[in-house]
Short mmCIF file of C-alpha atoms and ligand atoms in Angstrom, two decimals:
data_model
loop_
_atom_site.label_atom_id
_atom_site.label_comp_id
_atom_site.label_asym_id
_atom_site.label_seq_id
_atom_site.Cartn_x
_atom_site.Cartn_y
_atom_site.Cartn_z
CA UNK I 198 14.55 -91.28 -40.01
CA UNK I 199 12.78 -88.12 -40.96
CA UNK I 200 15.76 -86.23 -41.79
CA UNK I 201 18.04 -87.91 -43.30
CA UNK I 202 18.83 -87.58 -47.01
CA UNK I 203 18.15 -89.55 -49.98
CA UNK I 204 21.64 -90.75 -50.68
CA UNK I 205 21.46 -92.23 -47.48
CA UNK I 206 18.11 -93.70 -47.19
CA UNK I 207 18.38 -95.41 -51.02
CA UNK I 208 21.71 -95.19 -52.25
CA UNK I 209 20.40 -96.81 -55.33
CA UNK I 210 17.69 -94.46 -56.36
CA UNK I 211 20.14 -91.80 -55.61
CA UNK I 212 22.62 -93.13 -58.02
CA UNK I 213 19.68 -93.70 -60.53
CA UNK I 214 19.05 -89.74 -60.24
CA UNK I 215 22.65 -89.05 -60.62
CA UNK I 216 22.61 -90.80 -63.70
CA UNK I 217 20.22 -88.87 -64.67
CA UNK I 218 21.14 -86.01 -64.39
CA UNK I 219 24.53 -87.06 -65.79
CA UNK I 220 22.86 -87.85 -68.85
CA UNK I 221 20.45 -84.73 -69.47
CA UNK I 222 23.84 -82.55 -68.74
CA UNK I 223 25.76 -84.72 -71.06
CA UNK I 224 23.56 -84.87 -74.10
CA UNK I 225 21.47 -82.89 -76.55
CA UNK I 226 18.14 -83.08 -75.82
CA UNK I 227 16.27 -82.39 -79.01
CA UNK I 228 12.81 -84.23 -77.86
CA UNK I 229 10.34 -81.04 -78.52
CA UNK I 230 8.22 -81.45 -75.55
CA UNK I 231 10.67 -81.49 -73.09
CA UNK I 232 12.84 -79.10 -71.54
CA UNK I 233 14.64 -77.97 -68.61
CA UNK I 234 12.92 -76.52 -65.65
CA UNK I 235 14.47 -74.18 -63.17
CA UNK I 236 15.95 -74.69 -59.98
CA UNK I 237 13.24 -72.83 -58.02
CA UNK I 238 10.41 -74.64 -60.22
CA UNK I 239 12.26 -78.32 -59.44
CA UNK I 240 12.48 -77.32 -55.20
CA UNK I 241 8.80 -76.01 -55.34
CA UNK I 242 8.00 -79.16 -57.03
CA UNK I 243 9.97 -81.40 -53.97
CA UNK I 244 8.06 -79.32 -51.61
CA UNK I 245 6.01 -80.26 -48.56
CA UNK I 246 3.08 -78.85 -50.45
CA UNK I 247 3.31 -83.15 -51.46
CA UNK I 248 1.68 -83.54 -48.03
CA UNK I 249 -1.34 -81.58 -47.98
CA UNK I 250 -4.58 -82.89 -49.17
CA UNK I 251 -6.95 -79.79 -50.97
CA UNK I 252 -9.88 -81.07 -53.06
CA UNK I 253 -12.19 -78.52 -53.83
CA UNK I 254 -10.92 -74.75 -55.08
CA UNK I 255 -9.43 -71.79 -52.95
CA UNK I 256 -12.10 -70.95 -50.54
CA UNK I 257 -13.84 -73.84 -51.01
CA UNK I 258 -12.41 -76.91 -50.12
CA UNK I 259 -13.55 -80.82 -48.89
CA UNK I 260 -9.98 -80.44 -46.17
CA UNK I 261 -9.20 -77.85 -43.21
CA UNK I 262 -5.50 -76.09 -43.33
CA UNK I 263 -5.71 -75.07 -46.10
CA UNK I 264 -4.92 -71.82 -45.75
CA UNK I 265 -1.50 -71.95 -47.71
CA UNK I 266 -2.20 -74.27 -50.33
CA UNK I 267 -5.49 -71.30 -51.80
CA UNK I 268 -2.65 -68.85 -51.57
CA UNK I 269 -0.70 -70.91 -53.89
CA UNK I 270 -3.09 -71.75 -56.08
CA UNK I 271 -4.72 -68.62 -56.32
CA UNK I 272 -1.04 -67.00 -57.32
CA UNK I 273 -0.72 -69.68 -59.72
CA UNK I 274 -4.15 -68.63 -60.95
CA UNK I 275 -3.82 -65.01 -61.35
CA UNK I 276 -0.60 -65.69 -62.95
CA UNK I 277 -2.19 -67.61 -66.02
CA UNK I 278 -4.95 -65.06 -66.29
CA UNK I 279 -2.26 -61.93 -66.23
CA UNK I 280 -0.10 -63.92 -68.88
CA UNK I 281 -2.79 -65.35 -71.05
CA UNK I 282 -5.20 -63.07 -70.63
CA UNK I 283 -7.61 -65.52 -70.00
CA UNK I 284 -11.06 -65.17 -68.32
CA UNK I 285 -10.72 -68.37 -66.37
CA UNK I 286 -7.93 -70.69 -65.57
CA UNK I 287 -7.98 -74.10 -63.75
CA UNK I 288 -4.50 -75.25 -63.09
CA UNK I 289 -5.41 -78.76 -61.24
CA UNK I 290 -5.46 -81.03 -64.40
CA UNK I 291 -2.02 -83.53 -63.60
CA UNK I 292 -1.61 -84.22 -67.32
CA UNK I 293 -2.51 -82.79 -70.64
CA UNK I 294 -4.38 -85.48 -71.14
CA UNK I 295 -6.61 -85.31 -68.14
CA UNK I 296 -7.04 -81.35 -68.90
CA UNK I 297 -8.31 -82.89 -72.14
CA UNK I 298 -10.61 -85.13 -70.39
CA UNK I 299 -12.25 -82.52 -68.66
CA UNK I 300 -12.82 -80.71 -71.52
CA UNK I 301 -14.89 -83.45 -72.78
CA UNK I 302 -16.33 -84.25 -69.89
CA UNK I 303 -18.04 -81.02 -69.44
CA UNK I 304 -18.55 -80.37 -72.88
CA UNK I 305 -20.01 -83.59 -74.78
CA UNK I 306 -22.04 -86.18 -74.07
CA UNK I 307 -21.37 -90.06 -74.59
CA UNK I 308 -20.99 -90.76 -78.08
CA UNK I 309 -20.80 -86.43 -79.45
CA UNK I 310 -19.24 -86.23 -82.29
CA UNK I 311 -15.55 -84.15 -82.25
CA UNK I 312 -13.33 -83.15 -84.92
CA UNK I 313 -9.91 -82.99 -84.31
CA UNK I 314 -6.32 -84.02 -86.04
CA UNK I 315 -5.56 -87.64 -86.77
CA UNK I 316 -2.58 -88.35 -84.58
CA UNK I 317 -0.93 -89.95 -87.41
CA UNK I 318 -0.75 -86.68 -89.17
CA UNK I 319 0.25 -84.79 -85.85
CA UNK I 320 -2.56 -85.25 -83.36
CA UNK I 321 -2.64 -86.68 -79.72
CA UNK I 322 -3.52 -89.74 -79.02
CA UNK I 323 -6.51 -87.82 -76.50
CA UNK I 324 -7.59 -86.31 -79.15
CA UNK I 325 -10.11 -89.17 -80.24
CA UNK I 326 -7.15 -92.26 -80.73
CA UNK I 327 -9.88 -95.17 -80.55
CA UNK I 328 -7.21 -97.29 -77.92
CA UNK I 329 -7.82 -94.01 -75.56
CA UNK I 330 -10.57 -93.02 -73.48
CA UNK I 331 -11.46 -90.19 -75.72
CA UNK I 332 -11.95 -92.81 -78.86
CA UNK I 333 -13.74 -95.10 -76.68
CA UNK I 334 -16.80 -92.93 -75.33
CA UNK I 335 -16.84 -90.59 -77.85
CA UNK I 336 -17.27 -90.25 -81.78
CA UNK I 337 -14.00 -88.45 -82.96
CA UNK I 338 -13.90 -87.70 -86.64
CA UNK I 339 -10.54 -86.53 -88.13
CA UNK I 340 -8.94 -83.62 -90.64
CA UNK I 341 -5.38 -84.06 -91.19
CA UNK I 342 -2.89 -82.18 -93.87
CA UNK I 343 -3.05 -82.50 -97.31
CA UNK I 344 -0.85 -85.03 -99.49
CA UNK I 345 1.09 -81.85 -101.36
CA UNK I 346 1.80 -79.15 -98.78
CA UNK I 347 1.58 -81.34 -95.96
CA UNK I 348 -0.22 -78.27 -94.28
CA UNK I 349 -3.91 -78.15 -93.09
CA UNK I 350 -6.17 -76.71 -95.23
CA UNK I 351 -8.83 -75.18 -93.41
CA UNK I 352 -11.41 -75.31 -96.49
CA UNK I 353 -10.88 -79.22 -96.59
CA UNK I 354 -11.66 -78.99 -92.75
CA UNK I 355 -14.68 -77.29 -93.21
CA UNK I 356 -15.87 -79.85 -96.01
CA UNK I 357 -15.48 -82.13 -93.35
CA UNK I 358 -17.01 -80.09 -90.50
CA UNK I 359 -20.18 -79.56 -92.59
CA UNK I 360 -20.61 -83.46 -92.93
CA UNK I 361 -19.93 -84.95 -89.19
CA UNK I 362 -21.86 -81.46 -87.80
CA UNK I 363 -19.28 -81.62 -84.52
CA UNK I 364 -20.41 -80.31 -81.29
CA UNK I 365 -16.71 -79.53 -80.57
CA UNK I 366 -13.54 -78.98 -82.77
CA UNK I 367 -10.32 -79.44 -81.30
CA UNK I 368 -7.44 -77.79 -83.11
CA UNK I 369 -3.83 -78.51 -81.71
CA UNK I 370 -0.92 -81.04 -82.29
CA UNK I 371 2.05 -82.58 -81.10
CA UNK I 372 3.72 -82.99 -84.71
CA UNK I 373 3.12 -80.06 -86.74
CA UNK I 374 5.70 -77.71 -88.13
CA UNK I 375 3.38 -75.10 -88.92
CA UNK I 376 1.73 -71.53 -87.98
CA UNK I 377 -2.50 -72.34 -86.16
CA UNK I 378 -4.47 -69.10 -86.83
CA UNK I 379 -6.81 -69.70 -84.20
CA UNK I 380 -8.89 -66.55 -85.80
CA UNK I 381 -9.20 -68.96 -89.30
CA UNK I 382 -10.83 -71.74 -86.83
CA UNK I 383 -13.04 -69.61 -85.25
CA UNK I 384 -14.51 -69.04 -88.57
CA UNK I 385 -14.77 -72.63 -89.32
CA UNK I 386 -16.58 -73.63 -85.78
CA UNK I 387 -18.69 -70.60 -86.36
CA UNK I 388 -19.80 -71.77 -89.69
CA UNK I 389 -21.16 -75.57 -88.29
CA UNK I 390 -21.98 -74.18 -84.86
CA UNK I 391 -19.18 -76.04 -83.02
CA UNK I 392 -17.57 -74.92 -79.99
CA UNK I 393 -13.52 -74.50 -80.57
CA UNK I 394 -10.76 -76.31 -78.20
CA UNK I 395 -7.22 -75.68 -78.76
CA UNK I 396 -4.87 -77.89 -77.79
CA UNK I 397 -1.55 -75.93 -77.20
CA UNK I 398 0.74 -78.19 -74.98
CA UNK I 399 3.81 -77.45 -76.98
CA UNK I 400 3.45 -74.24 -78.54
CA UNK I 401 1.90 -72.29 -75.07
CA UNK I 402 5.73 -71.15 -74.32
CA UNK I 403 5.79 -69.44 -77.84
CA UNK I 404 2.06 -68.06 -77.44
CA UNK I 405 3.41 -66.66 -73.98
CA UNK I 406 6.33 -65.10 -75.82
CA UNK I 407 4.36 -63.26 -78.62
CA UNK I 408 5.81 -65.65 -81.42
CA UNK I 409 2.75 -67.86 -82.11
CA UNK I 410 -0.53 -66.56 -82.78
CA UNK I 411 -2.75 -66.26 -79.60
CA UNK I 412 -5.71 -68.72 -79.15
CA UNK I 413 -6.98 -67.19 -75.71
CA UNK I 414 -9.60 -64.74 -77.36
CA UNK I 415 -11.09 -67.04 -80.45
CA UNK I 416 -11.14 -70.32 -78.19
CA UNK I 417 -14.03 -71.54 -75.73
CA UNK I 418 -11.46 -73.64 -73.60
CA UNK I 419 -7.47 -73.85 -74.45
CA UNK I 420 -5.71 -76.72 -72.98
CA UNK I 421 -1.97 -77.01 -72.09
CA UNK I 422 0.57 -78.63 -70.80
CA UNK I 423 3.23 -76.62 -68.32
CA UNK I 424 6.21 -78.76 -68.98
CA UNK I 425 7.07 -78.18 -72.48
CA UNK I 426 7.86 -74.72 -74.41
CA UNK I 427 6.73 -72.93 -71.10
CA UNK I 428 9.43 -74.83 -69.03
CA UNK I 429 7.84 -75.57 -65.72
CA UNK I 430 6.64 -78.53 -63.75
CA UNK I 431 5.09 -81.80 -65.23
CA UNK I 432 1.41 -81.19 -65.47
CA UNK I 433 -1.37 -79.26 -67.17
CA UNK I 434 -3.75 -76.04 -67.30
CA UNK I 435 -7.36 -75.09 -68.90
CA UNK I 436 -7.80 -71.32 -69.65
CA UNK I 437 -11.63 -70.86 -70.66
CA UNK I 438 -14.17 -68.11 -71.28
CA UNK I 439 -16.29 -67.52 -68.15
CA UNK I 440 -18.91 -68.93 -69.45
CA UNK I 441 -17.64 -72.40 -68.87
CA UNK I 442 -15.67 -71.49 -65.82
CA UNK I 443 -18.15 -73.42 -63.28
CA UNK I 444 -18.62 -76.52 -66.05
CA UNK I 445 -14.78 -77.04 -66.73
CA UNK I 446 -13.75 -76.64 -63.09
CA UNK I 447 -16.48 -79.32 -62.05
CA UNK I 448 -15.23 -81.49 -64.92
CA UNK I 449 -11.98 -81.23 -63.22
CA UNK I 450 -12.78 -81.95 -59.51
CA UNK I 451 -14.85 -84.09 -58.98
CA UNK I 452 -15.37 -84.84 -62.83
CA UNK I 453 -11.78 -86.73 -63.34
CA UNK I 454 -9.98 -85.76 -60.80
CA UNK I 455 -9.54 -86.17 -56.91
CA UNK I 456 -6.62 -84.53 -54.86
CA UNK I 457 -4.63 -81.64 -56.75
CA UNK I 458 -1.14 -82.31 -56.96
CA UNK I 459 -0.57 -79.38 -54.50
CA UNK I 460 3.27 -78.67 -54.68
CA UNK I 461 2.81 -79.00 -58.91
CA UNK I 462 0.96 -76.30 -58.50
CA UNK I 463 3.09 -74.49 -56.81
CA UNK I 464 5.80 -75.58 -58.97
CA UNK I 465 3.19 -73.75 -61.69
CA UNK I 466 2.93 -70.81 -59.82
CA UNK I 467 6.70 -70.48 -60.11
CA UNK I 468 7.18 -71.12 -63.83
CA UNK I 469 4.42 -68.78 -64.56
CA UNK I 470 6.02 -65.91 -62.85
CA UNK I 471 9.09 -66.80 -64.51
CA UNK I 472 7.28 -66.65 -67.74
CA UNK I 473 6.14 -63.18 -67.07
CA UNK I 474 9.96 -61.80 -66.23
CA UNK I 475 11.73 -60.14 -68.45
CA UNK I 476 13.80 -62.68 -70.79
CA UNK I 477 11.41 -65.08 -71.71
CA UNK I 478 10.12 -63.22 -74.49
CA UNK I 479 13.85 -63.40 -75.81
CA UNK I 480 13.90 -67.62 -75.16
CA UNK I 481 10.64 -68.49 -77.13
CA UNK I 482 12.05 -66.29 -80.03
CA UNK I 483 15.19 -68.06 -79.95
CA UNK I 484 13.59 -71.45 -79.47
CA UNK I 485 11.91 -70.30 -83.27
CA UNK I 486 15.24 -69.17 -84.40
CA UNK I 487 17.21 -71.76 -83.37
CA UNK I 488 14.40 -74.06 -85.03
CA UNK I 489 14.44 -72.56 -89.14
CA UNK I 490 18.62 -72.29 -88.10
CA UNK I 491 18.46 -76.15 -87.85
CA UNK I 492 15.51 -76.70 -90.61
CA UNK I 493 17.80 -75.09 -93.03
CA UNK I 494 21.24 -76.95 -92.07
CA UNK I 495 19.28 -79.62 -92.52
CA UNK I 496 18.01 -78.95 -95.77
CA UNK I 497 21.10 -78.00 -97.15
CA UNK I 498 22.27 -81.72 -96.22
CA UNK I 499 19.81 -83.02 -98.39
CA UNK I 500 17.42 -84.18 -95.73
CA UNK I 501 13.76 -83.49 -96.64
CA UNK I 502 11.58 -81.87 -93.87
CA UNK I 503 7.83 -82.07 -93.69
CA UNK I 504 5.79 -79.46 -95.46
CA UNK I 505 9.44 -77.57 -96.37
CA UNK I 506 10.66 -76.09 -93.06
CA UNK I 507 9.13 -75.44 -89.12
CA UNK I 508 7.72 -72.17 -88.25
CA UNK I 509 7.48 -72.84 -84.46
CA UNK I 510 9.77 -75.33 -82.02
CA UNK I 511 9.81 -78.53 -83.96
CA UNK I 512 10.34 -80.30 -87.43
CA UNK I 513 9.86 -83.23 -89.18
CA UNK I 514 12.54 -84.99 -90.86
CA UNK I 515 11.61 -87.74 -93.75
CA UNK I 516 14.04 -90.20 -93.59
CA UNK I 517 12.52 -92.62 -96.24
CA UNK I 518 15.33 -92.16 -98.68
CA UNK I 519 18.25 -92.49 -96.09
CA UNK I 520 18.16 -95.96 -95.69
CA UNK I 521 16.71 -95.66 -92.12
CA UNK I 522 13.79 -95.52 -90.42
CA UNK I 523 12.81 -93.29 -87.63
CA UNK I 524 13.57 -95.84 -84.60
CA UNK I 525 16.61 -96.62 -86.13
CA UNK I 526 18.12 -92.95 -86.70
CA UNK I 527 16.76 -92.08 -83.02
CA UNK I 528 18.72 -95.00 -81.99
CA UNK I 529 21.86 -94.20 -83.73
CA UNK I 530 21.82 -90.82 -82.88
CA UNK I 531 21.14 -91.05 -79.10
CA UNK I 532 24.52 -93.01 -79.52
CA UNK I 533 26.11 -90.48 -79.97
CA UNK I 534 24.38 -88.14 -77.10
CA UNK I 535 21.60 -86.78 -79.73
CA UNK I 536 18.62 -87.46 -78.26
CA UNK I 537 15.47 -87.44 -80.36
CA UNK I 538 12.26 -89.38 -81.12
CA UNK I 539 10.63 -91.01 -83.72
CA UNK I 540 7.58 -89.86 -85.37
CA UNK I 541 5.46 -90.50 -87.93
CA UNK I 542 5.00 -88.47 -90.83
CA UNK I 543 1.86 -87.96 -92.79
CA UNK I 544 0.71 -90.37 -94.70
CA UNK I 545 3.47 -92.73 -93.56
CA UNK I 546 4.23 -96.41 -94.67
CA UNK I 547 5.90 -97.60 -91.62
CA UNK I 548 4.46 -98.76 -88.39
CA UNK I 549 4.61 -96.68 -85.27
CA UNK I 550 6.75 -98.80 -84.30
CA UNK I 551 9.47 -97.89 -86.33
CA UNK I 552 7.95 -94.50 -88.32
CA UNK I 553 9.60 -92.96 -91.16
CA UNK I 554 10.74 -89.84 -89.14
CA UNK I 555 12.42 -88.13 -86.49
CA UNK I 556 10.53 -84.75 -84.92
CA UNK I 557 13.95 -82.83 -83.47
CA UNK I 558 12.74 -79.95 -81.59
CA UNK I 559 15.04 -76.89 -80.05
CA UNK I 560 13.30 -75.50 -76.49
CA UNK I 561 15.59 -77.77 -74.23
CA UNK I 562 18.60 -76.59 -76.49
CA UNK I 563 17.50 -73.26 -76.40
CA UNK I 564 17.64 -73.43 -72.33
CA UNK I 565 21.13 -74.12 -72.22
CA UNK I 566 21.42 -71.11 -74.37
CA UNK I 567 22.95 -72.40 -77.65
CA UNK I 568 22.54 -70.48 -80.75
CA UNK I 569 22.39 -70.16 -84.84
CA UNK I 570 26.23 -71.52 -84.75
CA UNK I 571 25.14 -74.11 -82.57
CA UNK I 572 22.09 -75.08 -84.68
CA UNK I 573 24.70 -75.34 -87.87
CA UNK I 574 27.36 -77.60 -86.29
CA UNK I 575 24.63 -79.82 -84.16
CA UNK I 576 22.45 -80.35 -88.23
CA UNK I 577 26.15 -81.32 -89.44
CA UNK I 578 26.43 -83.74 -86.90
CA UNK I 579 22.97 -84.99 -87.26
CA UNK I 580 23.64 -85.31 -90.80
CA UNK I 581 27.26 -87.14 -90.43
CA UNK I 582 25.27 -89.67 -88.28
CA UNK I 583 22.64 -90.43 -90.33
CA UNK I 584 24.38 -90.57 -93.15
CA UNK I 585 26.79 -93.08 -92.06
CA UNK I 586 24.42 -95.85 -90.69
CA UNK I 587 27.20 -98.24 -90.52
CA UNK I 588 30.04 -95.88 -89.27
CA UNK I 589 30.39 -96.77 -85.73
CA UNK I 590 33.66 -94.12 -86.02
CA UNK I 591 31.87 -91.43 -86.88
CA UNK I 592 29.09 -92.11 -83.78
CA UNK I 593 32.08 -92.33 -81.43
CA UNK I 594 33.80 -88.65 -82.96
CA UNK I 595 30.06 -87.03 -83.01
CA UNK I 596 29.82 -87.92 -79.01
CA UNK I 597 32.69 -86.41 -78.18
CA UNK I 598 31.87 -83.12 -80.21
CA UNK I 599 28.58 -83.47 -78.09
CA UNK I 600 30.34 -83.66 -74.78
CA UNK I 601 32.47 -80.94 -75.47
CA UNK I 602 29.15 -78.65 -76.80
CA UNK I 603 27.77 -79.80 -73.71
CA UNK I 604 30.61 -78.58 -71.19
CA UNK I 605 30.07 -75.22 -73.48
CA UNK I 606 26.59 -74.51 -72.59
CA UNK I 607 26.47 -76.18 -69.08
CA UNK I 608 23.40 -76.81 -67.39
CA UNK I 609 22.27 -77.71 -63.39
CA UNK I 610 25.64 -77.14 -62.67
CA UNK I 611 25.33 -76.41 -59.10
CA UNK I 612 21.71 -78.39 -58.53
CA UNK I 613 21.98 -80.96 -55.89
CA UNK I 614 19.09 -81.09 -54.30
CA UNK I 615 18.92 -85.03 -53.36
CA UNK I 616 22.65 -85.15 -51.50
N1 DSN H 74 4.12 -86.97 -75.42
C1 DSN H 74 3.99 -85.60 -75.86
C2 DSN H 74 4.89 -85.31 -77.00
O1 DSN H 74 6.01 -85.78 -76.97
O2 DSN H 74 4.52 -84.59 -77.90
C3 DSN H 74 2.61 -85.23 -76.15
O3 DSN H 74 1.84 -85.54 -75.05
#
């Protein structure tokens, strides 16, 4: 029983996975926070590191053999700290989320007051969302961007800062096409005495590559996620100053968390060293390239993007005089192999539920190592799709240009790790 493969133990799930993978090889994957991870980081991940229990820290943990699982972690570790710089890193956390639960955990009490961005501007939902735990037991009070540029405006954050008095600010987002100069918000938490958290789960791959400003030496904690921009396994780190090394780790285990996902973090080991080779420096600044190639195509079609263009991995795209709304477009387009989501844009009309945007994003796109041409012919396509709500034709002509871009710039073409 022990050794026999998945395609014989469950042919079902097994056909579920090739479908799959089927589909991310087959289609454009324009969701911004996802991505493709590497062979090595997706057989670290299946590893028998699944089997080991290892609460505690390297040299100090609640289970015996441990022996391999510290050397793991502690490479996964020193990794962070070589490529961040940081003083501290805990890479336990399973989910960005729960790294951001930590964070609060050690560093408020009940009901502290926290700035941070509204979500419907371009915040997380765990960044004070009164449905999630971090609305719930604390007292989140929000900034957002401003009705003409659509861009923060760190004076209008300070206004607000001076008010609420927060004990933390978090700055970060998952929907926001702009530049953070974490030196700017180090001013601002300065000014009301409020420690600074930066939320960086999509941009990290582009701090990593030297084309986003760096929030490791203005921040008190930075959280991530590892899955996005920097292309490893699903889960989460917190870099810190050492300061709050021994509060953030014991915010993490036992604080919110029980068993580390050992082989993740082995999985994050991996990613991190391929972060550090030579190459990845090139991706992240393609990832922005490709991005402002597509921003502009897009423009040029007459589609309006959120504060005027993207300086990172992402945009915006205001569909509210297309005749669409965001679910819709998403829809339509992912019928033709374009797969995006829907998003909110500031100060929106619509519901979540259906949003007046799309937030197309180019890291996953990137991976498969498409270019400025690429960008120009897959915003044409976007645009003929759009455009033509009602033209199933058109749909059925863009997938095929899709497959064909797709057998162009193949990807996992030789990964078969469940047969
Ligand atoms: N769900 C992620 C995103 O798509 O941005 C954030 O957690």
């Amino acid at each position: 029983m022990m050794n026999r493969i998945l395609s014989e133990v469950d042919p079902q799930m097994a056909a579920i996975l090739e479908g799959e993978m089927k589909r991310q090889q087959t289609c454009l994957v324009m969701i911004p926070s996802e991505n493709y991870a590497s062979k090595a980081v997706l057989q670290t991940q299946g590893c028998i590191m699944t089997n080991k229990y290892a609460e505690g820290y390297p040299g100090a943990r609640y289970y015996n053999g441990c022996q391999f699982n510290d050397m793991a972690e502690s490479l996964a570790i020193e990794r962070a700290k070589r490529l961040f710089g940081a003083e501290h890193v805990n890479v336990q956390p399973h989910t960005g989320s729960q790294a951001n639960m930590a964070v609060y955990y050690a560093l408020l009490n009940d009901g502290d007051t926290f700035l941070a961005m509204d979500v419907s501007h371009g915040g997380h939902l765990s960044h004070g969302r009164k449905q999630n735990f971090s609305g719930r037991y604390y007292n989140p009070v929000f900034y957002g961007v401003e009705k003409d540029t659509e861009r923060i405006d760190l004076n209008h954050v300070l206004d607000i800062a001076m008010k609420c008095k927060p004990k933390l600010i978090v700055v970060g987002a998952s929907a926001y096409p702009r530049i953070l100069d974490f030196k700017e918000w180090r001013e601002v938490a300065d000014k009301v005495g409020a420690l600074l958290m930066a939320d960086v789960a999509h941009i990290i791959g582009l701090i990593a590559g030297g084309v986003h400003p760096d929030p490791v030496p203005y921040c008190d904690v930075v959280t991530t996620t590892t899955h996005k921009t920097l292309r490893g396994p699903r889960g989460a780190m917190i870099l810190c100053k050492k300061e709050f090394a021994e509060k953030i780790d014991k915010a993490v285990f036992p604080g919110v968390q029980a068993g580390p996902l050992m082989h993740v973090i082995a999985a994050k080991a991996v990613a991190l060293k391929e972060a550090l080779e030579y190459g990845f420096r090139e991706y992240q600044a393609q990832i922005v390239k490709n991005a402002k190639k597509l921003a502009e195509c897009l423009m040029k079609e007459g589609f309006r993007l959120v504060s005027g263009g993207t300086d990172n991995h992402l945009m915006l795209v205001d569909l509210s005089d297309k005749g669409v709304n965001g679910q819709e477009a998403a829809d339509l387009l992912e019928e033709s192999g374009i797969i995006v989501n829907k998003n909110l844009i500031p100060y929106d009309t619509k519901p979540p539920t259906q949003c007046s945007g799309i937030r197309p994003g180019t890291p996953a796109i990137t991976t498969r190592e498409m270019r400025e041409p690429e960008m120009e012919q897959i915003g044409m396509m976007i645009s003929r799709v759009l455009k033509h709500p009602k033209n199933a034709k058109i749909r059925a002509e863009v997938r095929q240009e899709v497959m064909e871009l797709c057998r162009n710039f193949p990807i996992y073409q030789d990964i078969d790790i469940w047969r």
